[in-house]
mmCIF file of C-alpha atoms in Angstrom:
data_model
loop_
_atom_site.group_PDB
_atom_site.id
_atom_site.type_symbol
_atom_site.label_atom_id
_atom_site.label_comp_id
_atom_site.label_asym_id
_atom_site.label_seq_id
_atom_site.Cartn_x
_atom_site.Cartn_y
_atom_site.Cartn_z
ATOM 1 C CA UNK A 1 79.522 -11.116 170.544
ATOM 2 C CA UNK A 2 79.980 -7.338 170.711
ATOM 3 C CA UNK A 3 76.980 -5.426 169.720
ATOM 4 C CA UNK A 4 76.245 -2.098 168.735
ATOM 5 C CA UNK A 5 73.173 -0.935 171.187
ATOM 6 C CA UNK A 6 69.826 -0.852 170.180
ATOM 7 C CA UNK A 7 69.618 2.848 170.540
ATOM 8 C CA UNK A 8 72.663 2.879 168.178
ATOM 9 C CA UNK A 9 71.023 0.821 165.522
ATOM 10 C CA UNK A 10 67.561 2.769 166.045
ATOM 11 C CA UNK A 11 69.190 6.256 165.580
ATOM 12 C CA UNK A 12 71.041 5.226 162.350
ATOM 13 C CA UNK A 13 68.258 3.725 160.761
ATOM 14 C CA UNK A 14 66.057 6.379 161.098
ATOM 15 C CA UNK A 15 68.599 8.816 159.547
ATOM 16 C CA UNK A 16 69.673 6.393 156.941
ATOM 17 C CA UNK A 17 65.856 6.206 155.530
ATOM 18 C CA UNK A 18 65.451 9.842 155.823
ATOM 19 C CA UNK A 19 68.346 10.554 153.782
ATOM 20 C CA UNK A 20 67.298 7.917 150.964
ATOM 21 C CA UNK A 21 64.300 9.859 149.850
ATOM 22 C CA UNK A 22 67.539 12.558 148.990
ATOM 23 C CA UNK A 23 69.218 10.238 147.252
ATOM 24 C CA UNK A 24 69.186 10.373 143.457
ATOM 25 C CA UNK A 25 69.950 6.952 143.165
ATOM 26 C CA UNK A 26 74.026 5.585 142.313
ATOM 27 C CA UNK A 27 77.092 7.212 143.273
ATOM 28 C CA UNK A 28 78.330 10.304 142.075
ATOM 29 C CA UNK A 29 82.097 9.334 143.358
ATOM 30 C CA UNK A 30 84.243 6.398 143.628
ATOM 31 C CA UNK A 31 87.377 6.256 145.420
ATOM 32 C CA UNK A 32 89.646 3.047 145.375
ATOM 33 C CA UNK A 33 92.254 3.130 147.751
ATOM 34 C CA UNK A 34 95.307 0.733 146.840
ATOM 35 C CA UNK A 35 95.576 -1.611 149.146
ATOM 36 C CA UNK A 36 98.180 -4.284 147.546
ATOM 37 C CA UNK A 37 101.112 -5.672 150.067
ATOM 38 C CA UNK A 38 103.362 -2.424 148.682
ATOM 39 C CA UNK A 39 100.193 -0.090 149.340
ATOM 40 C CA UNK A 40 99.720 -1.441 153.184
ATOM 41 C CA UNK A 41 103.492 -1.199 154.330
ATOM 42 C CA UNK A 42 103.813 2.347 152.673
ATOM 43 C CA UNK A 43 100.085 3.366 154.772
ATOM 44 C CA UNK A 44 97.441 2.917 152.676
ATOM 45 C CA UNK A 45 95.460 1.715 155.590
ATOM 46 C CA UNK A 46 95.816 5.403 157.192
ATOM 47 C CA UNK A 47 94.752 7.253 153.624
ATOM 48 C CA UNK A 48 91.631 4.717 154.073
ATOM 49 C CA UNK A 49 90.977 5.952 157.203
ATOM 50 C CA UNK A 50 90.997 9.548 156.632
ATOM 51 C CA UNK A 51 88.807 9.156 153.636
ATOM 52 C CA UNK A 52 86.433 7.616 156.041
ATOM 53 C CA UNK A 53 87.560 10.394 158.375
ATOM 54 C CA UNK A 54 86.725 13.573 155.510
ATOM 55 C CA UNK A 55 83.444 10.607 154.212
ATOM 56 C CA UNK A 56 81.925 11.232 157.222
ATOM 57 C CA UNK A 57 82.505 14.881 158.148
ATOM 58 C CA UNK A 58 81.389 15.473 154.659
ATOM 59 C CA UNK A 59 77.633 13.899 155.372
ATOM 60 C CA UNK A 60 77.499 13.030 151.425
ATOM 61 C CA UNK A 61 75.867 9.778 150.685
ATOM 62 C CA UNK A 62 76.617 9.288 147.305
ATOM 63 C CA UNK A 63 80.362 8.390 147.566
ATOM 64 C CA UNK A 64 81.770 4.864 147.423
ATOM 65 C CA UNK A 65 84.561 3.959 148.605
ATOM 66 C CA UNK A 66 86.893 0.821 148.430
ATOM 67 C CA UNK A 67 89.808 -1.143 147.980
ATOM 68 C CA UNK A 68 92.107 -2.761 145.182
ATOM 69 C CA UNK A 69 94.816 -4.900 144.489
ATOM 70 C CA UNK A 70 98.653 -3.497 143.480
ATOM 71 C CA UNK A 71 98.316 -1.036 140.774
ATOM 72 C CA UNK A 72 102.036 -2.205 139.374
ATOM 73 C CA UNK A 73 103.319 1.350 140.951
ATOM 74 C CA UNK A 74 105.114 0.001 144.404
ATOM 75 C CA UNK A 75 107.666 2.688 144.673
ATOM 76 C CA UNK A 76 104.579 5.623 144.284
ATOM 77 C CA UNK A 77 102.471 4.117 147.123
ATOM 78 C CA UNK A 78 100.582 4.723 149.062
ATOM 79 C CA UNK A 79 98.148 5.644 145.805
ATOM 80 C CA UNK A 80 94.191 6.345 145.112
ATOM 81 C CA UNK A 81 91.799 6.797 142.384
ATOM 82 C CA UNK A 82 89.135 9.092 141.985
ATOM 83 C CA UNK A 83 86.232 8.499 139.683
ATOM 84 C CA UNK A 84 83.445 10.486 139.248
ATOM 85 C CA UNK A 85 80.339 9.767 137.154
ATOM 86 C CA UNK A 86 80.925 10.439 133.579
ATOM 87 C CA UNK A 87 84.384 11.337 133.993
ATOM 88 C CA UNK A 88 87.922 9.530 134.021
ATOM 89 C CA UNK A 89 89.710 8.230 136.655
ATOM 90 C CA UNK A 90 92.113 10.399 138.209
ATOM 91 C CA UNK A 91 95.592 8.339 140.044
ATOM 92 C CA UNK A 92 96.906 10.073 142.965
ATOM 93 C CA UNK A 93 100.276 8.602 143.885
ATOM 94 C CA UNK A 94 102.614 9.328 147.128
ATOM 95 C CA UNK A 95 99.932 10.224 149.285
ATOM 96 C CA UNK A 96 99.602 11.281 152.695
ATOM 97 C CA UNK A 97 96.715 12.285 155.467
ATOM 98 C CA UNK A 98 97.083 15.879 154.281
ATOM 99 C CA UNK A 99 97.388 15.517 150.087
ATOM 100 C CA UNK A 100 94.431 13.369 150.619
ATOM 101 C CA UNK A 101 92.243 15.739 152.476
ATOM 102 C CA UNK A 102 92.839 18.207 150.247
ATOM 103 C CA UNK A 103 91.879 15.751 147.567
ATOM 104 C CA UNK A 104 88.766 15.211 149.008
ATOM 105 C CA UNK A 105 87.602 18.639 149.508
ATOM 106 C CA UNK A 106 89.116 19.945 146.035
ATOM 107 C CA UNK A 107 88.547 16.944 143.699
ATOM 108 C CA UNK A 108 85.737 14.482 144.997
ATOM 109 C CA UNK A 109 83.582 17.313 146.980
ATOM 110 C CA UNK A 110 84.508 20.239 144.286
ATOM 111 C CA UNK A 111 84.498 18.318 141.164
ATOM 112 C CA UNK A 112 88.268 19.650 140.410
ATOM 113 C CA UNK A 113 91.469 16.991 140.335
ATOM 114 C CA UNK A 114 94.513 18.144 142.125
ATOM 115 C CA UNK A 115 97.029 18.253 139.261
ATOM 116 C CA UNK A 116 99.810 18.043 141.552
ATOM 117 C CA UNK A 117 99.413 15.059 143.122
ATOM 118 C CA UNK A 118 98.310 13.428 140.441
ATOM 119 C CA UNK A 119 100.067 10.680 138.094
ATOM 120 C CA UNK A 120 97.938 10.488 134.929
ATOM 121 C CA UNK A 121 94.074 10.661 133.796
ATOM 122 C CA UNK A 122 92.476 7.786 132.394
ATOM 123 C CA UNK A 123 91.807 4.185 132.906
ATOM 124 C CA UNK A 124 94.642 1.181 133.296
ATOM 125 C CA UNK A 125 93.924 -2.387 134.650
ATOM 126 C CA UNK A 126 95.200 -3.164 138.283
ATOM 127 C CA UNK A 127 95.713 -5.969 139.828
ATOM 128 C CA UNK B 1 105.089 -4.155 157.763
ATOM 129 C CA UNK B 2 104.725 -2.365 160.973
ATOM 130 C CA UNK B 3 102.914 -4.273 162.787
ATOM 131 C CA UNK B 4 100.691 -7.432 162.741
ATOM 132 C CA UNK B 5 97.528 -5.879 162.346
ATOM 133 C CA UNK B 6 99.283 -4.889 158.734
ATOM 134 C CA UNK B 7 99.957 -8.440 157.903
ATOM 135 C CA UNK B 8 96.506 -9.288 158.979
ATOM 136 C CA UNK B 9 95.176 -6.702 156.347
ATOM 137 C CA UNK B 10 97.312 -8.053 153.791
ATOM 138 C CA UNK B 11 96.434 -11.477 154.167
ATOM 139 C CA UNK B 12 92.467 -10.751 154.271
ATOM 140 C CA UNK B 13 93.191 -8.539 151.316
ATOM 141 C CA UNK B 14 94.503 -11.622 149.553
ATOM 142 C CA UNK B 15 91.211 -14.045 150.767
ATOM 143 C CA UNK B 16 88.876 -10.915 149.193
ATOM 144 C CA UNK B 17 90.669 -11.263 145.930
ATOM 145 C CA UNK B 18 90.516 -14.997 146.158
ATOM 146 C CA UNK B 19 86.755 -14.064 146.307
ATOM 147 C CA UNK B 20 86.396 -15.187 149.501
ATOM 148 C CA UNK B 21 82.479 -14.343 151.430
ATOM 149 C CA UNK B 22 83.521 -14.775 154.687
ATOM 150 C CA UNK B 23 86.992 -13.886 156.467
ATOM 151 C CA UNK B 24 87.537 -15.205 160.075
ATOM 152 C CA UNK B 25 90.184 -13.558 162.043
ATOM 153 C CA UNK B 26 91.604 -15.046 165.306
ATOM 154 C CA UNK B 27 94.285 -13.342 167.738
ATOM 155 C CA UNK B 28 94.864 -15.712 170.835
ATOM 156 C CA UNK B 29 97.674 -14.844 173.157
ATOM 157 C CA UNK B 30 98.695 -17.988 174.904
ATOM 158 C CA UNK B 31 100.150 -17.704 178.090
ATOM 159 C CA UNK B 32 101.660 -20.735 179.136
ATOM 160 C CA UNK B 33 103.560 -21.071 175.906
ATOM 161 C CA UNK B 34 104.228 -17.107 175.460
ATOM 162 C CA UNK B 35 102.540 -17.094 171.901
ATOM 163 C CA UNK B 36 100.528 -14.940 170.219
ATOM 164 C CA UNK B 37 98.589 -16.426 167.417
ATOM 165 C CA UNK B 38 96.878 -15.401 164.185
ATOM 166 C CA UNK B 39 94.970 -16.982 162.399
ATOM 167 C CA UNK B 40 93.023 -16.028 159.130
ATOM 168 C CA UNK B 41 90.576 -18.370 157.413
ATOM 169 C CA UNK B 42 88.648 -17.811 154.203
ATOM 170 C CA UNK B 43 86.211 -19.787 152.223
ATOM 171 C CA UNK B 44 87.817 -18.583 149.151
ATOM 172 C CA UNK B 45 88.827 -20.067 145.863
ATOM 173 C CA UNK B 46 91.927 -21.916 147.346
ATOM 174 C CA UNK B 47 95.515 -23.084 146.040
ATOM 175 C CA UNK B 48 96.404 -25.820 143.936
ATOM 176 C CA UNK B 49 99.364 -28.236 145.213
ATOM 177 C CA UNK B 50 101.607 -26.201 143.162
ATOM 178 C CA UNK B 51 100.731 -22.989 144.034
ATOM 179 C CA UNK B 52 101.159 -23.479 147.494
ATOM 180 C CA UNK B 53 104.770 -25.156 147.521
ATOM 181 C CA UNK B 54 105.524 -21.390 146.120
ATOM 182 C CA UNK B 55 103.704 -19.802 148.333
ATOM 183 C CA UNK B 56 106.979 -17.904 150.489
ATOM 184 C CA UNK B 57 108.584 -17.364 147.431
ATOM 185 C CA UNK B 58 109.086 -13.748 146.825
ATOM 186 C CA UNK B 59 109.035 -13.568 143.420
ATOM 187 C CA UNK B 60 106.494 -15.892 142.555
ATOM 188 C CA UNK B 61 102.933 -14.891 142.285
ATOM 189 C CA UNK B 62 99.311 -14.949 140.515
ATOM 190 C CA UNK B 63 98.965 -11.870 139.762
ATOM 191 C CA UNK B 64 100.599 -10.009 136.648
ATOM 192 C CA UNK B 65 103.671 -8.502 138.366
ATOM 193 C CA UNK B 66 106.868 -10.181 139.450
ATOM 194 C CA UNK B 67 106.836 -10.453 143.248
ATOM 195 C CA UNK B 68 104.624 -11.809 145.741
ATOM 196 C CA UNK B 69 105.492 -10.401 149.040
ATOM 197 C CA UNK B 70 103.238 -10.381 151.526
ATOM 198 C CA UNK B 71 103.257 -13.797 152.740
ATOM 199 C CA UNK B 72 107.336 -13.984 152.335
ATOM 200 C CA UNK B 73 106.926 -11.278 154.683
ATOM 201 C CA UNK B 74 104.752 -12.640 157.316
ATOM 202 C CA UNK B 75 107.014 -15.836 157.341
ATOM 203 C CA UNK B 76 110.121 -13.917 158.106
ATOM 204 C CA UNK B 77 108.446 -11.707 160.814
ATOM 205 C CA UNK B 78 107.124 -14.976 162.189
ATOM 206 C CA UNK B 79 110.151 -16.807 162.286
ATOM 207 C CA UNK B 80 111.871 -13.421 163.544
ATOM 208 C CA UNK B 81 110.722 -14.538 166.925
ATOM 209 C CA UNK B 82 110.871 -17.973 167.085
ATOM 210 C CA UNK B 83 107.496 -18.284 165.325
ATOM 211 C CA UNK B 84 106.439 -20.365 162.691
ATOM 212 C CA UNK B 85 103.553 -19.677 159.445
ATOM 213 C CA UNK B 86 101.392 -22.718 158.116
ATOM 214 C CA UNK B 87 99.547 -22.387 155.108
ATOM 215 C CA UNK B 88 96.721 -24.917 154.362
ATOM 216 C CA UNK B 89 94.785 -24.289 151.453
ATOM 217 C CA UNK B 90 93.495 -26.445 148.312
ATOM 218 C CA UNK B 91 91.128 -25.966 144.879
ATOM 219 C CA UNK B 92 87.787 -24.821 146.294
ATOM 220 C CA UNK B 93 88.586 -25.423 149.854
ATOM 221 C CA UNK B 94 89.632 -21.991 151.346
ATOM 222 C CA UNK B 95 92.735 -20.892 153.054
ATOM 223 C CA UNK B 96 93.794 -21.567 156.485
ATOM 224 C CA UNK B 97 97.068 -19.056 157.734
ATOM 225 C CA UNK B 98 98.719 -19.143 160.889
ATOM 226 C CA UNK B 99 101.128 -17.722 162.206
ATOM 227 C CA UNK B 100 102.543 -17.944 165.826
ATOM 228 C CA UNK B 101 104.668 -15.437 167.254
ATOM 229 C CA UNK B 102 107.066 -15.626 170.595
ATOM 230 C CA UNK B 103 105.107 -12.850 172.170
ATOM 231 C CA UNK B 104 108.183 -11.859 174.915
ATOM 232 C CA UNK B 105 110.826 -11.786 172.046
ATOM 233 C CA UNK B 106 112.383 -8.741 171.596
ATOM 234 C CA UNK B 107 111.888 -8.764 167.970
ATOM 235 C CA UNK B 108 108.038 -9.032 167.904
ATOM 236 C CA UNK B 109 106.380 -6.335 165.932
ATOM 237 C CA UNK B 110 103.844 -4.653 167.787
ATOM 238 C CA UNK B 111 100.277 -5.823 167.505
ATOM 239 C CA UNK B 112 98.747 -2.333 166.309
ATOM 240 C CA UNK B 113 95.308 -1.231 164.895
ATOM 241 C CA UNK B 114 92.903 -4.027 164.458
ATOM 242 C CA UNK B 115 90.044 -1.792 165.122
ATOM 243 C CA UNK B 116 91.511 0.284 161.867
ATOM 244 C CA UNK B 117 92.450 -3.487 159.880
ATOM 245 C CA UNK B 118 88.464 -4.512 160.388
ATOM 246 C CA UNK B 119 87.262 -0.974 159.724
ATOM 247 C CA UNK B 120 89.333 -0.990 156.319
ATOM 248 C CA UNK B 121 87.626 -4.497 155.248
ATOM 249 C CA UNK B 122 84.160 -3.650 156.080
ATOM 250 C CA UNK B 123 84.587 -0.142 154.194
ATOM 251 C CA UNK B 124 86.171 -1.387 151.458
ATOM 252 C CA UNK B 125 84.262 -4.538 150.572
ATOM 253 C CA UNK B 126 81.536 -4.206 152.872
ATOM 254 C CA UNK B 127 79.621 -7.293 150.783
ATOM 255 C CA UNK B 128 82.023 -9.762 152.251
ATOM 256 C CA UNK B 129 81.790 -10.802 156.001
ATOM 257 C CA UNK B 130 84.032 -10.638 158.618
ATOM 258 C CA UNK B 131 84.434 -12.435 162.270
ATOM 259 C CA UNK B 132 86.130 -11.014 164.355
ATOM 260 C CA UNK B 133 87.661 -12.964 167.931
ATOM 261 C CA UNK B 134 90.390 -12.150 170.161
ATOM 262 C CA UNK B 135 91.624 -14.498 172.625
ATOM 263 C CA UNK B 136 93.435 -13.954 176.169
ATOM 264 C CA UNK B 137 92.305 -15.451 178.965
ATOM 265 C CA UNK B 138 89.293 -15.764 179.971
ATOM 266 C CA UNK B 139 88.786 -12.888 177.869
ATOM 267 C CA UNK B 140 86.598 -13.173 174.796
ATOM 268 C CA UNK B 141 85.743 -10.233 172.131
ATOM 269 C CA UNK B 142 84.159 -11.571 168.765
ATOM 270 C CA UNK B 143 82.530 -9.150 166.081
ATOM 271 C CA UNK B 144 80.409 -10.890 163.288
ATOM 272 C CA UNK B 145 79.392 -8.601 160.831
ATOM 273 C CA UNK B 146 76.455 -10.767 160.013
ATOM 274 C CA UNK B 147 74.719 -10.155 163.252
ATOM 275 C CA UNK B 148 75.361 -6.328 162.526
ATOM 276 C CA UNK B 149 73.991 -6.849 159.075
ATOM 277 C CA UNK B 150 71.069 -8.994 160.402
ATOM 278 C CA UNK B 151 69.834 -5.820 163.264
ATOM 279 C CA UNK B 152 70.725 -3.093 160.348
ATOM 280 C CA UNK B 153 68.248 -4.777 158.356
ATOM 281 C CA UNK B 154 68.649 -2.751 154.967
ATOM 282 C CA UNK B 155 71.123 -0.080 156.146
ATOM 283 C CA UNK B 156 74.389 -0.594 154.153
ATOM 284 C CA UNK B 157 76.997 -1.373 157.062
ATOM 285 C CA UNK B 158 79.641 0.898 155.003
ATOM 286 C CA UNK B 159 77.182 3.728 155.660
ATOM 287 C CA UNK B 160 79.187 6.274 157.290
ATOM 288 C CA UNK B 161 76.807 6.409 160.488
ATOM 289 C CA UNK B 162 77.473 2.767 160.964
ATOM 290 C CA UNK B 163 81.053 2.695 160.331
ATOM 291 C CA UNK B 164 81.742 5.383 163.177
ATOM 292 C CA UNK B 165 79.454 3.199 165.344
ATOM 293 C CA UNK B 166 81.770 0.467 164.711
ATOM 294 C CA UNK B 167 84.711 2.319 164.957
ATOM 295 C CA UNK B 168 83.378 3.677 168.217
ATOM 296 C CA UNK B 169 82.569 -0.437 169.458
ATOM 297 C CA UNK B 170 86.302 -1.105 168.426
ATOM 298 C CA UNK B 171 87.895 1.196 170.185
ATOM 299 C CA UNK B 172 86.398 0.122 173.021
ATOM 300 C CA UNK B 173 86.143 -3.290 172.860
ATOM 301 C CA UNK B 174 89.747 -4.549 171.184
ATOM 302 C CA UNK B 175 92.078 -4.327 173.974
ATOM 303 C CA UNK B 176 95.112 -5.911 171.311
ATOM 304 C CA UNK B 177 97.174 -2.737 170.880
ATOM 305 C CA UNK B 178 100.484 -3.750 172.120
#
């Protein structure tokens, strides 16, 4: 079994613990990443990892991040939604590394949807 | 798909939706019969007898749309090469797929990211667990996300520290890239 090191595990703990007593408590963002069979061959996996990518650069711990089903939409893949609290969802459609950078510094970091990426405002089931 | 590590996603996507709590992934190359082979077995909710006679049917599926194509897919990239997909599954038993590919034929997609295929299912459902084992040789690399969760003690293993940690172990460690 592969480990992380003890010095790893040491170092983010103590960080983790520090940042808590920061933490209001919740998440202020949510961002679901499409990940049906349609969202994975058109590269949802790679608009995952650069919102890990800009998630970690950005040092913000209260954004949550993860995946969903086929959102009925295969030709506008590779697609994401943006929630934050008390606000609807926002569905980003056609995406790539760069549209969802931008994204993530405009919409989830400055609290302002990128109109032209974006599909429609408001809730729908997915699958 | 791309590559296999694409399929691989897919298929664990479909065992988290099946509300599966653990996900075992195996990649073995075999040598002496020039395979590579995938496995991916979840304790999920399982298929009735029905459900899995359908199963490579493109455009049948349990979800409210009108095509099911991942598996259809994996079956003809499989077969592409010589390969073949099995799909064991039943009500409350889990689901056992795998696939075999002819790893020298010339139509084998390439293996790709698993590193990025794990990262993506511990980000995105981070409650579920995951092991990890590749197989060639006498080489062995397994990742258990329990025994991560176990020395993290109450650090959320989606916390962006610990995902770059893992990312950084992957990278290293998964020598499938081929």
């Amino acid at each position: 079994m592969a480990k992380l090191t003890i010095a790893d595990l040491k170092k983010i703990k103590e960080e983790y613990h520090a940042n808590q007593a920061l933490r209001e408590g919740g998440f202020r963002v949510k961002i679901t990443v499409h990940m049906g069979t349609c969202g994975i061959a058109a590269g949802a996996r790679t608009i995952m990892n650069t919102v890990m990518e800009e998630l970690a650069k950005s040092d913000k711990k209260d954004i949550a991040i993860t995946t969903s089903g086929c959102a009925g939409l295969c030709s506008q893949e590779p697609m994401a939604t943006i929630e934050l609290a008390g606000e609807p969802p926002v569905k980003y459609i056609a995406l790539t590394e760069e549209k969802m950078r931008k994204i993530f510094t405009e919409h989830v970091m400055g609290g302002k949807p990128v109109k032209e990426f974006a599909l429609v405002q408001g809730h729908e089931t997915t699958y | 798909m791309e590559d296999i590590s694409l399929h691989i996603l897919d298929i664990a996507e479909n065992s988290i939706r099946a509300d599966a709590k653990t996900v075992e992934i195996t990649i073995t190359r075999d040598f002496e019969q020039d395979l590579l082979r995938i496995e991916v077995i979840d304790d999920g909710r399982g298929m009735d007898a029905a459900t899995l006679a359908r199963v490579r049917d493109p455009f049948f599926t349990t979800k409210h749309k009108k095509t099911g194509l991942g598996i259809p897919f994996l079956f003809q990239a499989a077969e592409l090469t010589g390969g073949q997909v099995t799909v064991d599954s039943g009500p409350g038993k889990g689901t056992r797929v795998t696939a075999t590919f002819h790893w020298g034929h010339v139509d084998r997609p390439p293996i790709g990211s698993m590193a990025e295929t794990i990262l993506t299912l511990i980000a995105g459902h981070p409650d579920r667990e995951y092991i990890y084992e590749e197989r060639e040789g006498n080489r062995v690399f397994r990742l258990d996300t329990r025994e991560i969760k176990n020395d993290l003690e109450n650090v959320p293993i989606n916390t962006p520290e610990v995902l770059a940690a893992i990312r950084k172990m992957l990278k290293e460690q998964i020598k499938f890239e081929m």
